[in-house]
Coordinates of C-alpha atoms in Angstrom, one line a residue:
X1 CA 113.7 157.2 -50.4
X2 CA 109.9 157.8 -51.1
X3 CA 107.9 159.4 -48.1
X4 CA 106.5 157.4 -45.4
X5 CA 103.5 156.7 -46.7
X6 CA 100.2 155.8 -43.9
X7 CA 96.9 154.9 -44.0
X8 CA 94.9 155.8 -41.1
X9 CA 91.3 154.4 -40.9
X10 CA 89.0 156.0 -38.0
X11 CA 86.7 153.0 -37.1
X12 CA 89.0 150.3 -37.3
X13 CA 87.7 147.7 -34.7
X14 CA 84.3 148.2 -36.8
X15 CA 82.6 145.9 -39.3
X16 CA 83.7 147.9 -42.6
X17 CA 87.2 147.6 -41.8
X18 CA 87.4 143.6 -41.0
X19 CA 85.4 142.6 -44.1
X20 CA 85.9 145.4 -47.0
X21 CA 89.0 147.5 -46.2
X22 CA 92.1 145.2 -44.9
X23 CA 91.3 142.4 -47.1
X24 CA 91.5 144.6 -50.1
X25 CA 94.4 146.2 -49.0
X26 CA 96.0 142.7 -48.4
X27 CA 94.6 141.6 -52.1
X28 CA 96.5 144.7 -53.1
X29 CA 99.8 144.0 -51.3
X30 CA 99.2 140.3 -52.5
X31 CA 99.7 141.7 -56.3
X32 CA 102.6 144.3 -55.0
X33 CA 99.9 146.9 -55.9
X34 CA 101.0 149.1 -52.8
X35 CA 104.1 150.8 -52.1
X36 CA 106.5 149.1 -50.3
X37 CA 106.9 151.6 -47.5
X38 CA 103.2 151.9 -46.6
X39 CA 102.2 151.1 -42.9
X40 CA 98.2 151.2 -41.9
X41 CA 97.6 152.1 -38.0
X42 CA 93.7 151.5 -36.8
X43 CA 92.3 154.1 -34.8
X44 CA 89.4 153.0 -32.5
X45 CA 87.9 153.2 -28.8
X46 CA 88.5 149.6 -28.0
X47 CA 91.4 149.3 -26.4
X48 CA 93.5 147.0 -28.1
X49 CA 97.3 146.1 -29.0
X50 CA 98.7 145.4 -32.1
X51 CA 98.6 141.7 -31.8
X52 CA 95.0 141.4 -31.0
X53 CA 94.3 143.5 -33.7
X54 CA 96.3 141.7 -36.4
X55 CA 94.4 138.4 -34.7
X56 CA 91.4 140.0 -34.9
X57 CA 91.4 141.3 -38.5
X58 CA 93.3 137.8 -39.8
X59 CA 90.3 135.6 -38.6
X60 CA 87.8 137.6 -40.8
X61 CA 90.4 138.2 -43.5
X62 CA 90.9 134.3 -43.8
X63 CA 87.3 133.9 -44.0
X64 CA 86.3 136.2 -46.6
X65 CA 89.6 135.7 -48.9
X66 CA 89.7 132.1 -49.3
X67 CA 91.8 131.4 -52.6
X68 CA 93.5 134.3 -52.1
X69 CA 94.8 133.3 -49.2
X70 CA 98.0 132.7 -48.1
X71 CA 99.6 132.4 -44.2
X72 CA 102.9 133.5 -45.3
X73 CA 102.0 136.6 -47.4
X74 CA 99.4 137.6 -45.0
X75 CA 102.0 137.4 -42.1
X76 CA 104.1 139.5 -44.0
X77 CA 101.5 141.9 -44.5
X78 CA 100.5 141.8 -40.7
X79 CA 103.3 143.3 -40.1
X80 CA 102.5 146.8 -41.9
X81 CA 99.5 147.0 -39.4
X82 CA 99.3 148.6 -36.2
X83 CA 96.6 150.1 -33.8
X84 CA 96.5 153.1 -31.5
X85 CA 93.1 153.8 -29.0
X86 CA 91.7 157.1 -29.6
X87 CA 88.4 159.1 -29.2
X88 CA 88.0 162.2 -31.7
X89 CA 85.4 163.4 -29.6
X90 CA 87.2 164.0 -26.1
X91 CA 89.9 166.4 -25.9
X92 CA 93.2 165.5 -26.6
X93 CA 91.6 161.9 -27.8
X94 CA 94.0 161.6 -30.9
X95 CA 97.4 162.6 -28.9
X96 CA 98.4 158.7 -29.2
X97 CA 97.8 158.8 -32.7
X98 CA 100.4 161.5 -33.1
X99 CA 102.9 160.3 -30.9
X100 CA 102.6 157.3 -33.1
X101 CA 102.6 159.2 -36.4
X102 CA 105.6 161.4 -35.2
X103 CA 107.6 157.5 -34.5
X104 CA 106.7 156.0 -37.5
X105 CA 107.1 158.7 -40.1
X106 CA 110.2 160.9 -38.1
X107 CA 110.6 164.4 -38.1
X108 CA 110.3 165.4 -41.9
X109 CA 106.3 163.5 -42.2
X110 CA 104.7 161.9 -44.1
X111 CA 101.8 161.1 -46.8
X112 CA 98.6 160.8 -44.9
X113 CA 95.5 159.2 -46.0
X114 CA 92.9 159.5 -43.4
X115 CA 89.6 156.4 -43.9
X116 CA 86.4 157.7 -41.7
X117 CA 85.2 154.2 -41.3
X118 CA 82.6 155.2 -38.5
X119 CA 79.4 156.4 -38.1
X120 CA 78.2 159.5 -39.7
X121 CA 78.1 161.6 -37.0
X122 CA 81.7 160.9 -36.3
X123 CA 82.6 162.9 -39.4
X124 CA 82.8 166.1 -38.4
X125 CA 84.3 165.6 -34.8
X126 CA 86.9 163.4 -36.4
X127 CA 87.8 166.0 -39.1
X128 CA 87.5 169.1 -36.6
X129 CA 90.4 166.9 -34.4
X130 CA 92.4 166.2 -37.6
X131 CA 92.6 170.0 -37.6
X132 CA 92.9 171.0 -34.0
X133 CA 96.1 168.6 -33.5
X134 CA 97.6 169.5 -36.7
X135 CA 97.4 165.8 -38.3
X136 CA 96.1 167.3 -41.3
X137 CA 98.1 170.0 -42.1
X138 CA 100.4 168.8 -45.3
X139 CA 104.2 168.4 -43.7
X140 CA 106.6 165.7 -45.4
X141 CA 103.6 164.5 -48.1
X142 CA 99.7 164.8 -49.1
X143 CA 96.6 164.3 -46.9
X144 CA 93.9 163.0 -47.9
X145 CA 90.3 162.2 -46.5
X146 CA 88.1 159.6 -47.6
X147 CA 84.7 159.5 -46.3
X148 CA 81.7 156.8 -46.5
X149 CA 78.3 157.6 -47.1
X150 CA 76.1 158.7 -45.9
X151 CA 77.0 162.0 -46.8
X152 CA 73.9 164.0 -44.5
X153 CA 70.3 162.5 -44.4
X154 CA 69.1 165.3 -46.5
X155 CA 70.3 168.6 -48.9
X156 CA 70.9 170.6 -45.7
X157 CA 72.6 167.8 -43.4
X158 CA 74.9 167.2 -46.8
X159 CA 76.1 171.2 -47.3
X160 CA 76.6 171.4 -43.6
X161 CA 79.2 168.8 -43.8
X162 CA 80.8 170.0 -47.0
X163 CA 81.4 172.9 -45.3
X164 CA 83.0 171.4 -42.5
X165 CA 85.0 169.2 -44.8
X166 CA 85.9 172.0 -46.8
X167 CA 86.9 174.4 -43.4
X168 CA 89.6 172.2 -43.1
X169 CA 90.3 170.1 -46.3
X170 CA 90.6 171.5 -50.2
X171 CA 88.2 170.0 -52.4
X172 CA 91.4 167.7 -54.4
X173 CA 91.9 166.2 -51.1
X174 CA 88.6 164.8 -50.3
X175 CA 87.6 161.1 -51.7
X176 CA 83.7 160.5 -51.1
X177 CA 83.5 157.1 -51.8
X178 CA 80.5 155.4 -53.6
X179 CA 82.0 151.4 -53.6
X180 CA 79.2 150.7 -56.6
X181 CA 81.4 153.5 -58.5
X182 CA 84.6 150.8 -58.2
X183 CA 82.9 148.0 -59.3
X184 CA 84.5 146.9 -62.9
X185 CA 81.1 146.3 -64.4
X186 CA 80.0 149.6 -63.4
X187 CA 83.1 150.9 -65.1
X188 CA 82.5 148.9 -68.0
X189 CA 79.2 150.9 -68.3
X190 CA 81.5 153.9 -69.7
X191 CA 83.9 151.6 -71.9
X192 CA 81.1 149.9 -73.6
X193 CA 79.6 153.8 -74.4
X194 CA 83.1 155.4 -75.2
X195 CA 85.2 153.0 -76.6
X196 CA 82.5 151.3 -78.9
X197 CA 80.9 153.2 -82.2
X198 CA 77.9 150.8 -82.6
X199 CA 75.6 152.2 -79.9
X200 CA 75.5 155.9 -79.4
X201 CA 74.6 156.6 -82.6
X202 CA 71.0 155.0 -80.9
X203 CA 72.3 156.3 -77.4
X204 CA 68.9 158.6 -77.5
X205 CA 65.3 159.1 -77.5
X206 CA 64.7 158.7 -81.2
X207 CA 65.8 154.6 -80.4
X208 CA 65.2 154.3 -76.7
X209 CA 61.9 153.6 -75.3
X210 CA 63.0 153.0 -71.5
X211 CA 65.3 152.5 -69.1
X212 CA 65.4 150.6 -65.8
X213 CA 68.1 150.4 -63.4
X214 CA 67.4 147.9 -60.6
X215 CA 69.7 146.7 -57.8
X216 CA 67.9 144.3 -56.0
X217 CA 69.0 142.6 -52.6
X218 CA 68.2 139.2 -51.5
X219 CA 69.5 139.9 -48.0
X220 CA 67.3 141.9 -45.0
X221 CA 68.7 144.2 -42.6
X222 CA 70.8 141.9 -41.0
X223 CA 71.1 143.4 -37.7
X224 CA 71.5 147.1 -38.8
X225 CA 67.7 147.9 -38.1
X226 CA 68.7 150.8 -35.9
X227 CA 70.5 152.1 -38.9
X228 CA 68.4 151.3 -42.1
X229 CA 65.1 152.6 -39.9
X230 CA 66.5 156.1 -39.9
X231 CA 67.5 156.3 -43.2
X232 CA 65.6 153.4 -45.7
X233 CA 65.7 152.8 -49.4
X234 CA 65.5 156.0 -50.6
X235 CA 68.5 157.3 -48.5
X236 CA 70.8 154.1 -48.8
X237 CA 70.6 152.9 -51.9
X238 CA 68.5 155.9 -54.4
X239 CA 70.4 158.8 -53.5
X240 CA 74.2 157.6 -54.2
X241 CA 74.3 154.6 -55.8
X242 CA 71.2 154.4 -58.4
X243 CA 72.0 158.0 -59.0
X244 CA 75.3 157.2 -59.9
X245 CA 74.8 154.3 -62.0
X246 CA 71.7 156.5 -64.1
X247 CA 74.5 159.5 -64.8
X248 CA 76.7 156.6 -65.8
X249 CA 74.5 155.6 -68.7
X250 CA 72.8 159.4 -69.6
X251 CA 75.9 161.1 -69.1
X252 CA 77.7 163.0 -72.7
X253 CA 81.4 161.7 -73.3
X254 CA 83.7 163.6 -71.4
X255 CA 87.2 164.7 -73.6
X256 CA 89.4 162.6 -71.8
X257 CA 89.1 159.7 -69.0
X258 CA 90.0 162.2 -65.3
X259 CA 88.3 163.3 -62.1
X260 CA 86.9 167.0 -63.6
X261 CA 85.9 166.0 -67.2
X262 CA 84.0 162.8 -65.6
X263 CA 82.5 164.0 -62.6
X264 CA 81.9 167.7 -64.9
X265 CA 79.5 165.7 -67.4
X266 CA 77.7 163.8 -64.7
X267 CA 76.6 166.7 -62.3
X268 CA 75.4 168.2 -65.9
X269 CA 72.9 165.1 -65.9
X270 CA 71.7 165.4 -62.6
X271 CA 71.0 169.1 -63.4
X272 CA 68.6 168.1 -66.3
X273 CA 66.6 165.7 -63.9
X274 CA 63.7 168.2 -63.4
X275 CA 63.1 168.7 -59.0
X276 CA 60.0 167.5 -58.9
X277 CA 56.8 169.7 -57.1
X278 CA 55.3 167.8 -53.7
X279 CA 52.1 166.8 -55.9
X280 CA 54.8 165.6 -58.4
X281 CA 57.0 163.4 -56.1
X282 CA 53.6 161.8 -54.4
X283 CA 53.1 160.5 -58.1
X284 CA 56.5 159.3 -59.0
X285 CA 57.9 157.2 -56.0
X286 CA 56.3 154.1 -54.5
X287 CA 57.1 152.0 -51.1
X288 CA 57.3 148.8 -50.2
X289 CA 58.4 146.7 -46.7
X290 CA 59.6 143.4 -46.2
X291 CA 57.2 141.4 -43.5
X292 CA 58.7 141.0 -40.7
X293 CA 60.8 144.2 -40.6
X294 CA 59.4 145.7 -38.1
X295 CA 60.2 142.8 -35.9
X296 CA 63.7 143.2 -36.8
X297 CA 66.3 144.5 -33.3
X298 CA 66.4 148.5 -33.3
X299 CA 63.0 149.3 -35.5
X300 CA 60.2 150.9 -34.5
X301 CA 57.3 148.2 -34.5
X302 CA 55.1 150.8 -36.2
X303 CA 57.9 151.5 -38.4
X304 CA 56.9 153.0 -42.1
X305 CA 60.1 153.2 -43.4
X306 CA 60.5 151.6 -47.0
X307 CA 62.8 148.6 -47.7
X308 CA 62.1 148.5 -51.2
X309 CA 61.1 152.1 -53.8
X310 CA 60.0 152.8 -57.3
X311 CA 61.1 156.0 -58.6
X312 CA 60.0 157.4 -61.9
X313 CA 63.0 160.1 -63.6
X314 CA 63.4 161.9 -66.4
X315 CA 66.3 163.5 -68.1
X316 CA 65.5 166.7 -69.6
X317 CA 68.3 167.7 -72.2
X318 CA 68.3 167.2 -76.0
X319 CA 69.1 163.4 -76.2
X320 CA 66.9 162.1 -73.5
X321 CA 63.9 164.2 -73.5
X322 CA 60.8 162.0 -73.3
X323 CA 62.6 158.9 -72.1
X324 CA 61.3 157.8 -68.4
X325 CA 64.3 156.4 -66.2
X326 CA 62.7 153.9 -64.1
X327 CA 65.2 153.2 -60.5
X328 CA 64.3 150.1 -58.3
X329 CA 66.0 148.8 -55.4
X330 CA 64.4 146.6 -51.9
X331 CA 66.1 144.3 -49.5
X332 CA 64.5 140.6 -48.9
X333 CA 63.8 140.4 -52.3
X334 CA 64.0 136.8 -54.4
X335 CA 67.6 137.4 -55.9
X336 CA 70.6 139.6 -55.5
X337 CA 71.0 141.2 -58.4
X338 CA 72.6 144.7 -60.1
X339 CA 71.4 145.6 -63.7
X340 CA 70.4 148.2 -66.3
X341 CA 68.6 147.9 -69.1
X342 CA 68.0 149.5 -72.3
X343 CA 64.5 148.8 -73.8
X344 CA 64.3 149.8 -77.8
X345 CA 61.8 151.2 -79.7
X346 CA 60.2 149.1 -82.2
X347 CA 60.7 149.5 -85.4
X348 CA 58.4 152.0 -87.3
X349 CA 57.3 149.1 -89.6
X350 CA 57.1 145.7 -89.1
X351 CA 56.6 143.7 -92.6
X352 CA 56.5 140.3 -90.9
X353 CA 53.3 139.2 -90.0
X354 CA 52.8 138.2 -86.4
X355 CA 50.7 135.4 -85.0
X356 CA 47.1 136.8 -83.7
X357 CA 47.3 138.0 -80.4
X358 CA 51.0 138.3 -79.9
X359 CA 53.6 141.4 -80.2
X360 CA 57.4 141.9 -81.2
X361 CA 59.6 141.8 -78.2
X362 CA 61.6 145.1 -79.0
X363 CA 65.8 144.9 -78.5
X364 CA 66.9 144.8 -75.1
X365 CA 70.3 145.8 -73.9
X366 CA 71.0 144.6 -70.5
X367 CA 74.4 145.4 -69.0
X368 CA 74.5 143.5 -65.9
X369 CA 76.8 144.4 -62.5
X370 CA 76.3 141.4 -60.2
X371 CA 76.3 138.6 -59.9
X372 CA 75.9 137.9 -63.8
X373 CA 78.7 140.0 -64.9
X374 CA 78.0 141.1 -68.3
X375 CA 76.3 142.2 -70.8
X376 CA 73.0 140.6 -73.1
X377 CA 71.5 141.9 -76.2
X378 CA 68.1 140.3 -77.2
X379 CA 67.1 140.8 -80.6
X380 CA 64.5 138.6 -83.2
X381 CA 66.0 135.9 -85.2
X382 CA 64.2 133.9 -87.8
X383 CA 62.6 130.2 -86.8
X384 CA 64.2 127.9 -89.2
X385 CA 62.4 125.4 -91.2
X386 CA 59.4 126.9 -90.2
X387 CA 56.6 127.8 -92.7
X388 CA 56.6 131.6 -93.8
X389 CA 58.8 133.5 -91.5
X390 CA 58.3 132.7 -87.6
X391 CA 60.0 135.2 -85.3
X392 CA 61.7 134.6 -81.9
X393 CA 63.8 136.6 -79.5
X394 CA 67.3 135.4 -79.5
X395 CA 70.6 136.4 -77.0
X396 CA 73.9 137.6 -77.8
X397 CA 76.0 137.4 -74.4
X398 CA 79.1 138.4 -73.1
X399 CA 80.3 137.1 -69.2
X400 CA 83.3 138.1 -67.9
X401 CA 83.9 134.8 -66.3
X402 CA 84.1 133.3 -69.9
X403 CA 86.0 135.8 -71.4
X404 CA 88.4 136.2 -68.0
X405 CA 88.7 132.7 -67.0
X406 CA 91.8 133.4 -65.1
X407 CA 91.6 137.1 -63.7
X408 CA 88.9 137.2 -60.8
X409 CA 87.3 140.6 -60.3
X410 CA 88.7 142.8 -57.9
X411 CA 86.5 144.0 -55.3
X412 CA 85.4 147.6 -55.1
X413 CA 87.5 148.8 -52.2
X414 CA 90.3 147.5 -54.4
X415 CA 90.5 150.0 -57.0
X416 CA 88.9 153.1 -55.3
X417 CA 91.7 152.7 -52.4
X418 CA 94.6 152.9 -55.1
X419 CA 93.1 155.2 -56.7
X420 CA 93.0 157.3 -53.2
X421 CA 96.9 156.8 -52.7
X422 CA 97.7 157.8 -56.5
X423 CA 96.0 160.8 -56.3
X424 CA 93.1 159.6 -58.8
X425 CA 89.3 160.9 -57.8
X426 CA 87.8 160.4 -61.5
X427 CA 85.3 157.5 -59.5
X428 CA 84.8 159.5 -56.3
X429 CA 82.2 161.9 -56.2
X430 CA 82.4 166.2 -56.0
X431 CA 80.5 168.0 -53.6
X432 CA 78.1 169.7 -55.9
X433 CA 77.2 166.2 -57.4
X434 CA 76.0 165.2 -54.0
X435 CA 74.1 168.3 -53.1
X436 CA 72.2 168.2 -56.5
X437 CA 71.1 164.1 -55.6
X438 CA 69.7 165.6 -52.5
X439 CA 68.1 167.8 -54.6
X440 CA 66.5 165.4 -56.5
X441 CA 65.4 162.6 -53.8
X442 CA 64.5 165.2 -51.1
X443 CA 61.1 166.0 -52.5
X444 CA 60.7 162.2 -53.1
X445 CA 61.7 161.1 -49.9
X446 CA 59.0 163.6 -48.6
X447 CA 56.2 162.5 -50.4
X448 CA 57.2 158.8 -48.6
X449 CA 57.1 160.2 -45.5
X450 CA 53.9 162.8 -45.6
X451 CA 51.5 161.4 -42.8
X452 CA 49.3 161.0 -45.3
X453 CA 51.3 159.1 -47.6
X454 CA 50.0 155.6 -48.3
X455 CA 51.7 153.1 -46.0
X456 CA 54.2 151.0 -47.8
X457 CA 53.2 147.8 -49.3
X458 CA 53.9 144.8 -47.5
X459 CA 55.6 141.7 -49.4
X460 CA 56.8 138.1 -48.7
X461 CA 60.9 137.6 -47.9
X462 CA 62.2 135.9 -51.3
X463 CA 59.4 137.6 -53.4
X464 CA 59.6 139.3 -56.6
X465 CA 58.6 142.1 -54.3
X466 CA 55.2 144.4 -53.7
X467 CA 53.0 144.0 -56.5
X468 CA 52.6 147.3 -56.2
X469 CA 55.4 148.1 -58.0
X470 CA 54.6 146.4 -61.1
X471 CA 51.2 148.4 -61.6
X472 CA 53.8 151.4 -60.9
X473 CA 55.2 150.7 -64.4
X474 CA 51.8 149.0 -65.8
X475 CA 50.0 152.7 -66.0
X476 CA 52.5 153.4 -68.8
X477 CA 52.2 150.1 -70.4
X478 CA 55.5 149.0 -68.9
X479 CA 57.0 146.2 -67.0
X480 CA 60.1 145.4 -64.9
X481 CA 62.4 143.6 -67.3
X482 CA 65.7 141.1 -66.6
X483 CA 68.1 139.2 -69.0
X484 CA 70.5 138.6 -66.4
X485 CA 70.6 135.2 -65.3
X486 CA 70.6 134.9 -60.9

């Protein structure tokens, strides 16, 4: 007989765990993905039973599922849930949680994976309680901690909690969760590098002019103004999941697909992105705001705080010296959509004569995350019939609906929680990687937030965003680029 095996997610009356968490662990149980013997008990101030909390999570689960489904496996699944009330904050506040541990697993333990679902100030109360009662001291099975972001607001906030993290917890059992990093496109970023000879032999700056990574949001706030007007842009969306995707496409290949060769050869890329002086930053980040934010519940009606940024990078090391990384990202914007882009060089010589006035469109590669998953590569084709030779940009494409007709793709929380339970952290990210992207965005975030930094630029809800931004990329003779299709 295998361990009991639990998961225990801190937060679990809250907004993560209704939408993202239980209906990809029921997606999972729905494919027999899990173990059989694992139970999930919420932990959370409200005080509920286990039948209002099934209710409860089954009327968001239904919604959000739809296809997937189905009344009978999802009352079998109900079943594996439970809830105990409990406050890590107060003394004693996580004594019901092991009296219901001690039940459910009996007297030899368990496996343990502990989900801080909660706010991130809850972190290190919640952790310092795992300690003080013993939950997270290895007896029967592993423990392991999985933790959202934020991870601190800044480079200090950030090692302060790694080292209460670490106090209690070895480095192997702590998952810090990126969801962008379980996305299959993002993935696919690395497959399309690794397991295909064509392009990185042109993987460099003697072929690669630019490259833009964008994840633009179509939504606003949405009610989490309190939130979003502490932290902004920069903080939600720059620091963790831009980041990530950028050491996704400059990273070397590591020797072999695992957590330390992977997450080894990315913190080597964030240590070539040069920390940029104060008079640096200032010149290399620009702010936007939706209108209307600072009318949204829980901001500050004089608010500065950006909703959309422009950041200019670079990547100092031998292949991608001299090629400019340009990261976007803004709420309120005209579409949702998740993409990177590889602009070409032209070529040195151009023997076919071009109509006055116009330019060759170079190769584009776009690799694109959501909602147009897939990749485009636009290169010049010849006009036929036409007199002499007339050029015109042309598309190879690859969707994985077309090619996938019959496998939907899994959400996020899907993959990185069975990764969590089988012990696999090659997509979660290390402590020194997450100190070093402070690094890099605190001098950035500072130059937004100077008093006399230029207020952000106001633009339009369902805009292409501030214009702003595109002079950002026009004093280089540069423009924001998509061949996704939103």
């Amino acid at each position: 007989m295998p361990a009991p095996l639990t998961i225990v997610i801190f937060g679990a009356s809250g907004d993560l765990t209704s939408r993202k968490l239980v209906p990809a662990l029921y997606n999972l149980f729905h494919r027999r993905r899990l173990p059989p013997e694992m139970r999930v008990v919420g932990v959370a101030r409200s005080p509920l039973t286990d039948d209002a909390f099934r209710d409860r999570l089954a009327a968001t689960a239904r919604e959000r599922l739809k296809q997937e489904w189905q009344p009978e496996r999802w009352d079998e699944f109900a079943r594996r849930l439970a809830y105990v009330p409990g406050d890590a904050t107060q003394p004693g506040g996580l004594e019901k949680l092991l009296a219901w541990l001690r039940q459910a697993e009996g007297p030899d333990g368990g496996r343990r994976l502990f989900y801080l679902a909660v706010t991130p100030e809850l972190y290190a109360p919640i952790v310092n309680a795992l300690a003080e009662t013993g939950l997270s001291r290895e007896q029967g099975g592993w423990r392991r901690l999985v933790i959202e972001k934020p991870f601190g607001r800044d480079l200090a906030s950030a090692r302060a909690l790694n080292r209460t993290l670490t106090a209690h917890f070895h480095e192997d059992q702590l998952y810090r969760i990126d969801h962008y990093l379980g996305k299959e496109t993002v993935q696919n970023i690395l497959v399309f590098r690794f397991a295909n000879l064509l392009f990185e032999p042109v993987w460099n700056s003697n072929y690669i002019d630019h490259v833009q990574i964008r994840v633009d949001e179509a939504v606003t706030v949405e009610g989490r103004g309190g939130y979003y007007d502490k932290h902004g842009v920069l903080r939600d969306m720059f620091q963790n999941h831009l980041l990530q995707l950028m050491t996704l496409v400059a990273m070397e290949a590591p020797a072999r697909f695992a957590a330390d060769p992977l997450r080894n050869e990315k913190v080597k890329v964030l240590d070539a992105v040069p920390v940029l002086t104060a008079a640096e930053a200032c010149r290399q980040v620009f702010c936007g705001q939706y209108a209307g934010y600072r009318s949204e519940p829980g901001v500050d009606p004089r608010s500065r705080t950006p909703t959309f940024a422009a950041v200019r990078l670079q990547v100092d090391n031998w292949r991608w010296r001299g090629v400019p990384f340009y990261l976007r990202s803004g709420k309120g914007l005209a579409a949702r959509s998740s993409e990177v882009i590889i602009q070409f060089r032209c070529p040195p010589h151009l023997m076919f004569p071009l109509p006055p006035g116009t330019t060759l469109q170079c190769n584009r590669l776009s690799l694109c995350i959501q909602p147009d998953e897939g990749i485009h590569l636009n290169f010049q084709s010849k006009v036929p019939g036409e007199e002499g030779v007339k050029l015109c940009p042309a598309d190879l494409e690859f969707h994985y609906k077309d090619a996938y007709p019959d496998l939907p793709i899994p959400e996020a929380y899907e993959r990185l929680l069975l990764d969590a339970i089988q012990g696999d952290a090659a997509l979660f990210m290390r402590s020194d990687e997450i100190e070093r992207a402070w690094e890099i965005m605190d001098p950035l975030i500072a130059a937004s937030e100077r008093p006399d930094a230029p207020a952000p630029e106001i633009y339009a809800v369902g805009s292409a965003g501030p214009a702003g931004a595109d002079a950002f990329l026009a004093r280089e003779g540069r423009a924001w680029l998509s061949l996704c299709h939103h």
